[in-house]
Amino acid sequence: MSVITSGGLSRALELLSNDITHIAIGTGAAPGESDLSLPGESQRKAATSIIDGNTLIKEGYWDENEGNGITYINSGLLCDGATDTLGTGTLFGGGEINALKDKTQSLTVSIEITVEAVNY
């Protein structure tokens, strides 16, 4: 029987955390398996990172003055050289959201990735 150690899981989370640098929101369809960029990407931010046990949490925050007047319907995490410039890097993963953003509210988007050992 082979095992993945807790140290191995921690290292996998650290590597993911370092490579996934940005979070984006957009107006396109939910991303699919073959998407390399977020459909309809319209805003992006450098993502903050928290590792909680076996879960990596990436968040982006838009304040009351950013990205207003748009209904965002998707979000995604970007890696592989992503910068603050729209369209850079590679889409790691994402999903659907439904958020009408206006100047009276801020928006926080949080995406969690859980890494678990499958021992065989």
Coordinates of N, CA, C and O in Angstrom, one line a residue:
M1 N 0.8 -1.2 0.0 CA 0.0 0.0 0.0 C 0.9 1.2 0.0 O 1.8 1.3 0.7
S2 N 0.6 2.2 -0.8 CA 1.3 3.5 -0.9 C 0.5 4.5 -0.2 O -0.8 4.5 -0.2
V3 N 1.2 5.5 0.4 CA 0.5 6.6 1.1 C 1.0 7.9 0.6 O 2.2 8.1 0.2
I4 N 0.2 9.0 0.7 CA 0.6 10.3 0.6 C 0.6 10.9 2.0 O -0.3 10.8 2.7
T5 N 1.8 11.4 2.4 CA 1.9 11.9 3.8 C 1.3 13.3 4.0 O 1.0 14.0 3.0
S6 N 1.1 13.6 5.2 CA 0.6 14.9 5.5 C 1.6 16.0 5.0 O 1.1 17.1 4.6
G7 N 2.9 15.7 5.1 CA 3.8 16.7 4.5 C 3.7 16.8 3.0 O 3.9 17.9 2.5
G8 N 3.4 15.7 2.4 CA 3.1 15.8 0.9 C 1.9 16.6 0.6 O 1.9 17.4 -0.4
L9 N 0.9 16.5 1.4 CA -0.4 17.3 1.2 C -0.1 18.7 1.4 O -0.5 19.6 0.6
S10 N 0.7 19.0 2.5 CA 1.0 20.4 2.8 C 1.8 21.0 1.6 O 1.6 22.2 1.2
R11 N 2.8 20.3 1.1 CA 3.6 20.8 0.0 C 2.7 21.0 -1.3 O 2.9 22.0 -2.0
A12 N 1.8 20.1 -1.6 CA 0.9 20.3 -2.7 C 0.1 21.6 -2.6 O -0.1 22.4 -3.5
L13 N -0.4 21.9 -1.4 CA -1.1 23.1 -1.1 C -0.3 24.4 -1.3 O -0.7 25.4 -1.8
E14 N 1.0 24.3 -0.8 CA 1.9 25.4 -0.9 C 2.2 25.7 -2.4 O 2.2 26.9 -2.8
L15 N 2.4 24.6 -3.2 CA 2.7 24.8 -4.6 C 1.5 25.4 -5.3 O 1.7 26.4 -6.1
L16 N 0.3 25.0 -5.0 CA -0.9 25.5 -5.6 C -1.0 27.0 -5.2 O -1.3 27.9 -6.0
S17 N -0.8 27.3 -3.9 CA -1.0 28.6 -3.4 C 0.0 29.6 -4.1 O -0.4 30.7 -4.5
N18 N 1.2 29.2 -4.4 CA 2.2 30.0 -5.0 C 1.9 30.2 -6.5 O 2.2 31.2 -7.1
D19 N 1.4 29.2 -7.2 CA 1.1 29.3 -8.6 C -0.2 30.0 -9.0 O -0.3 30.7 -10.0
I20 N -1.2 29.8 -8.2 CA -2.5 30.5 -8.4 C -2.4 31.9 -7.8 O -2.4 32.0 -6.5
T21 N -2.3 32.9 -8.6 CA -2.0 34.2 -8.1 C -3.1 35.2 -8.2 O -3.2 36.2 -7.5
H22 N -4.1 35.0 -9.1 CA -5.2 36.0 -9.3 C -6.5 35.3 -9.4 O -6.7 34.1 -9.6
I23 N -7.5 36.1 -9.1 CA -8.9 35.7 -9.1 C -9.6 36.7 -10.1 O -9.3 37.9 -10.0
A24 N -10.5 36.2 -10.9 CA -11.2 37.1 -11.9 C -12.7 36.8 -11.8 O -13.2 35.8 -11.3
I25 N -13.5 37.9 -12.2 CA -14.9 37.7 -12.3 C -15.3 38.2 -13.7 O -14.6 39.0 -14.3
G26 N -16.4 37.7 -14.2 CA -16.8 38.0 -15.6 C -18.3 37.9 -15.8 O -19.1 37.5 -14.9
T27 N -18.6 38.1 -17.1 CA -20.0 38.1 -17.5 C -20.4 36.9 -18.4 O -21.5 36.9 -19.0
G28 N -19.4 36.0 -18.7 CA -19.6 34.9 -19.6 C -20.2 33.7 -18.9 O -20.5 33.7 -17.7
A29 N -20.3 32.6 -19.6 CA -20.8 31.4 -19.1 C -19.9 30.8 -18.0 O -18.7 31.2 -18.0
A30 N -20.3 29.9 -17.2 CA -19.5 29.2 -16.3 C -18.3 28.5 -17.1 O -18.6 28.0 -18.2
P31 N -17.1 28.5 -16.6 CA -16.0 27.9 -17.3 C -16.2 26.4 -17.5 O -16.7 25.8 -16.6
G32 N -15.7 25.9 -18.6 CA -15.8 24.5 -18.9 C -14.4 23.9 -18.8 O -13.4 24.6 -18.7
E33 N -14.3 22.6 -19.0 CA -13.1 21.9 -18.9 C -12.0 22.3 -19.8 O -10.8 22.3 -19.5
S34 N -12.4 22.7 -21.0 CA -11.4 23.1 -22.0 C -11.0 24.6 -22.0 O -10.2 25.0 -22.8
D35 N -11.7 25.4 -21.2 CA -11.4 26.9 -21.1 C -10.0 27.1 -20.6 O -9.6 26.6 -19.5
L36 N -9.3 28.0 -21.2 CA -7.9 28.4 -20.7 C -8.0 29.8 -20.1 O -7.1 30.2 -19.5
S37 N -9.1 30.5 -20.4 CA -9.3 31.8 -19.8 C -10.8 31.9 -19.3 O -11.6 31.1 -19.7
L38 N -11.1 32.9 -18.5 CA -12.4 33.0 -17.9 C -13.3 33.7 -19.0 O -13.1 34.8 -19.4
P39 N -14.4 33.0 -19.4 CA -15.3 33.6 -20.4 C -15.9 34.9 -19.9 O -16.4 35.0 -18.8
G40 N -15.7 35.9 -20.8 CA -16.3 37.3 -20.4 C -15.6 38.0 -19.3 O -16.2 38.8 -18.6
E41 N -14.3 37.6 -19.0 CA -13.6 38.2 -17.9 C -13.6 39.7 -18.0 O -13.3 40.3 -19.0
S42 N -14.0 40.4 -16.9 CA -14.0 41.8 -16.9 C -13.3 42.5 -15.7 O -13.0 43.7 -15.8
Q43 N -13.0 41.8 -14.7 CA -12.3 42.3 -13.6 C -11.3 41.2 -13.0 O -11.7 40.0 -13.1
R44 N -10.2 41.6 -12.5 CA -9.3 40.6 -11.8 C -8.5 41.3 -10.8 O -8.3 42.5 -10.8
K45 N -8.1 40.5 -9.8 CA -7.4 41.0 -8.6 C -6.3 40.0 -8.3 O -6.5 38.8 -8.5
A46 N -5.2 40.5 -7.7 CA -4.3 39.5 -7.0 C -5.1 38.9 -5.9 O -5.8 39.6 -5.1
A47 N -5.0 37.6 -5.8 CA -5.8 36.8 -4.8 C -5.0 36.7 -3.5 O -3.8 36.6 -3.5
T48 N -5.7 36.8 -2.4 CA -5.1 36.5 -1.1 C -5.2 35.0 -0.9 O -6.1 34.3 -1.5
S49 N -4.4 34.4 0.0 CA -4.3 33.0 0.2 C -4.4 32.7 1.7 O -3.7 33.3 2.5
I50 N -5.2 31.7 2.0 CA -5.2 31.1 3.3 C -5.2 29.6 3.2 O -5.9 29.0 2.4
I51 N -4.3 28.9 3.9 CA -4.4 27.4 4.0 C -4.9 27.0 5.3 O -4.4 27.4 6.4
D52 N -6.1 26.3 5.3 CA -6.8 25.9 6.5 C -6.9 24.4 6.4 O -7.7 23.8 5.7
G53 N -6.0 23.7 7.1 CA -5.9 22.2 7.0 C -5.6 21.8 5.6 O -4.5 22.1 5.1
N54 N -6.4 21.0 5.0 CA -6.2 20.6 3.6 C -6.9 21.4 2.6 O -7.1 21.0 1.5
T55 N -7.3 22.6 3.0 CA -8.0 23.5 2.0 C -7.3 24.8 1.8 O -6.8 25.5 2.7
L56 N -7.1 25.1 0.5 CA -6.6 26.4 0.1 C -7.7 27.3 -0.2 O -8.6 26.9 -1.0
I57 N -7.7 28.5 0.4 CA -8.8 29.4 0.1 C -8.2 30.6 -0.6 O -7.2 31.3 0.0
K58 N -8.7 31.0 -1.7 CA -8.2 32.1 -2.5 C -9.4 33.1 -2.6 O -10.5 32.8 -2.8
E59 N -9.1 34.4 -2.3 CA -10.1 35.4 -2.3 C -9.7 36.7 -3.0 O -8.5 37.0 -3.1
G60 N -10.7 37.3 -3.6 CA -10.5 38.6 -4.2 C -11.6 39.6 -3.7 O -12.7 39.2 -3.4
Y61 N -11.2 40.8 -3.5 CA -12.1 41.8 -2.9 C -12.1 43.0 -3.8 O -11.1 43.6 -4.2
W62 N -13.4 43.4 -4.1 CA -13.6 44.6 -4.9 C -14.4 45.6 -4.0 O -15.5 45.2 -3.4
D63 N -13.9 46.8 -3.8 CA -14.5 47.7 -2.9 C -15.7 48.4 -3.6 O -16.0 48.2 -4.7
E64 N -16.3 49.4 -2.9 CA -17.5 50.1 -3.4 C -17.3 50.9 -4.6 O -18.2 51.2 -5.4
N65 N -16.0 51.2 -4.9 CA -15.7 52.0 -6.1 C -15.2 51.2 -7.3 O -14.9 51.8 -8.3
E66 N -15.2 49.9 -7.2 CA -14.6 49.1 -8.3 C -15.7 48.2 -9.0 O -16.5 47.6 -8.3
G67 N -15.7 48.1 -10.3 CA -16.5 47.2 -11.0 C -18.0 47.3 -10.9 O -18.7 46.3 -10.9
N68 N -18.4 48.5 -10.8 CA -19.9 48.8 -10.6 C -20.7 48.7 -11.9 O -20.2 48.9 -13.0
G69 N -22.0 48.5 -11.7 CA -23.0 48.5 -12.7 C -23.0 47.2 -13.6 O -23.5 47.2 -14.7
I70 N -22.4 46.1 -13.1 CA -22.3 44.9 -13.8 C -22.8 43.7 -13.0 O -22.6 43.7 -11.8
T71 N -23.5 42.8 -13.6 CA -23.9 41.6 -13.0 C -22.9 40.5 -13.4 O -22.7 40.2 -14.5
Y72 N -22.1 40.1 -12.4 CA -21.1 39.1 -12.6 C -21.7 37.7 -12.5 O -22.5 37.4 -11.5
I73 N -21.4 36.8 -13.4 CA -22.0 35.5 -13.4 C -21.0 34.4 -13.4 O -21.4 33.2 -13.4
N74 N -19.7 34.7 -13.4 CA -18.7 33.6 -13.3 C -17.5 34.2 -12.5 O -17.3 35.4 -12.4
S75 N -16.7 33.3 -12.1 CA -15.4 33.6 -11.4 C -14.4 32.5 -11.7 O -14.8 31.4 -12.0
G76 N -13.2 32.9 -11.5 CA -12.1 31.9 -11.8 C -10.8 32.2 -11.1 O -10.5 33.4 -10.9
L77 N -10.0 31.2 -10.9 CA -8.6 31.3 -10.4 C -7.7 31.2 -11.6 O -7.8 30.4 -12.5
L78 N -6.6 32.1 -11.6 CA -5.7 32.1 -12.7 C -4.3 31.8 -12.2 O -3.9 32.3 -11.1
C79 N -3.5 31.1 -13.0 CA -2.2 30.7 -12.6 C -1.3 30.8 -13.8 O -1.6 31.5 -14.8
D80 N -0.1 30.2 -13.7 CA 0.8 30.1 -14.9 C 1.2 31.5 -15.4 O 1.0 31.8 -16.6
G81 N 1.7 32.4 -14.6 CA 2.1 33.7 -15.0 C 1.1 34.7 -15.1 O 1.2 35.8 -15.8
A82 N -0.1 34.5 -14.5 CA -1.1 35.6 -14.5 C -0.6 36.9 -13.8 O 0.2 36.8 -12.9
T83 N -1.1 38.0 -14.4 CA -0.8 39.3 -13.8 C -2.1 40.1 -13.6 O -3.2 39.5 -13.8
D84 N -2.0 41.3 -13.3 CA -3.2 42.2 -13.2 C -3.8 42.5 -14.5 O -4.9 43.0 -14.6
T85 N -3.2 42.1 -15.6 CA -3.7 42.4 -17.0 C -4.7 41.3 -17.4 O -4.3 40.1 -17.3
L86 N -5.9 41.7 -17.8 CA -6.9 40.8 -18.2 C -6.3 39.9 -19.3 O -5.6 40.3 -20.2
G87 N -6.7 38.6 -19.3 CA -6.3 37.7 -20.3 C -4.9 37.0 -20.1 O -4.5 36.1 -20.9
T88 N -4.2 37.4 -19.1 CA -2.9 36.7 -18.9 C -3.0 35.5 -18.0 O -4.0 35.4 -17.3
G89 N -2.0 34.6 -18.1 CA -2.1 33.4 -17.3 C -3.0 32.3 -17.9 O -3.5 32.5 -19.0
T90 N -3.3 31.3 -17.1 CA -4.1 30.2 -17.5 C -5.2 30.0 -16.4 O -4.9 30.1 -15.2
L91 N -6.4 29.7 -16.9 CA -7.5 29.5 -15.9 C -7.3 28.1 -15.3 O -7.1 27.1 -15.9
F92 N -7.2 28.2 -13.9 CA -7.1 26.9 -13.2 C -8.4 26.3 -13.0 O -8.5 25.0 -13.0
G93 N -9.4 27.0 -12.6 CA -10.8 26.5 -12.4 C -11.7 27.7 -12.0 O -11.2 28.8 -11.8
G94 N -12.9 27.4 -11.9 CA -13.9 28.4 -11.6 C -15.3 27.9 -11.6 O -15.5 26.7 -11.7
G95 N -16.2 28.8 -11.5 CA -17.6 28.4 -11.4 C -18.6 29.6 -11.6 O -18.2 30.7 -12.0
E96 N -19.8 29.3 -11.3 CA -20.9 30.4 -11.4 C -21.0 31.2 -10.2 O -20.8 30.7 -9.0
I97 N -21.3 32.5 -10.3 CA -21.7 33.3 -9.2 C -22.9 34.2 -9.8 O -23.2 34.1 -11.0
N98 N -23.6 34.9 -8.9 CA -24.6 35.8 -9.4 C -24.5 37.0 -8.5 O -25.1 37.0 -7.4
A99 N -23.9 38.1 -8.9 CA -23.7 39.2 -8.1 C -23.8 40.5 -8.9 O -23.0 40.8 -9.8
L100 N -24.8 41.3 -8.7 CA -25.0 42.6 -9.3 C -24.2 43.6 -8.4 O -24.5 43.8 -7.2
K101 N -23.2 44.1 -8.9 CA -22.3 45.0 -8.2 C -22.6 46.5 -8.4 O -22.8 46.9 -9.6
D102 N -22.8 47.2 -7.4 CA -23.0 48.7 -7.5 C -22.2 49.4 -6.4 O -21.5 48.8 -5.6
K103 N -22.3 50.7 -6.5 CA -21.4 51.6 -5.6 C -21.8 51.6 -4.1 O -21.1 52.2 -3.3
T104 N -22.9 50.9 -3.8 CA -23.3 50.8 -2.4 C -22.7 49.6 -1.7 O -23.0 49.4 -0.5
Q105 N -22.0 48.7 -2.4 CA -21.6 47.5 -1.8 C -20.2 47.0 -2.3 O -19.8 47.4 -3.4
S106 N -19.5 46.3 -1.5 CA -18.3 45.7 -1.9 C -18.6 44.2 -2.3 O -19.7 43.7 -2.1
L107 N -17.6 43.5 -2.9 CA -17.8 42.1 -3.3 C -16.6 41.4 -2.9 O -15.4 41.7 -3.3
T108 N -16.7 40.2 -2.2 CA -15.7 39.3 -2.0 C -16.0 38.0 -2.6 O -17.1 37.5 -2.4
V109 N -15.1 37.5 -3.4 CA -15.2 36.2 -4.1 C -14.2 35.3 -3.5 O -13.0 35.6 -3.4
S110 N -14.7 34.1 -3.0 CA -13.9 33.1 -2.3 C -14.0 31.8 -3.0 O -15.1 31.3 -3.2
I111 N -12.9 31.2 -3.4 CA -12.9 29.9 -4.0 C -12.0 29.0 -3.1 O -10.8 29.3 -2.8
E112 N -12.5 27.8 -2.8 CA -11.8 26.8 -2.0 C -11.3 25.6 -2.8 O -12.1 25.1 -3.6
I113 N -10.1 25.2 -2.6 CA -9.6 24.0 -3.2 C -9.2 23.0 -2.0 O -8.3 23.4 -1.2
T114 N -9.8 21.9 -2.0 CA -9.4 20.9 -0.9 C -8.6 19.8 -1.6 O -8.9 19.2 -2.6
V115 N -7.4 19.5 -0.9 CA -6.5 18.4 -1.4 C -6.6 17.3 -0.4 O -6.4 17.5 0.8
E116 N -7.0 16.1 -0.9 CA -7.1 14.9 0.0 C -6.2 13.8 -0.5 O -6.1 13.6 -1.7
A117 N -5.7 13.0 0.4 CA -4.9 11.8 0.0 C -5.9 10.7 -0.4 O -6.8 10.4 0.3
V118 N -5.5 10.0 -1.4 CA -6.2 8.8 -1.8 C -5.1 7.7 -1.8 O -4.3 7.6 -2.6
N119 N -5.2 7.0 -0.7 CA -4.1 6.0 -0.5 C -4.5 4.7 -1.2 O -5.7 4.3 -1.2
Y120 N -3.5 4.1 -1.8 CA -3.8 2.9 -2.6 C -2.8 1.8 -2.3 O -1.7 2.0 -1.8

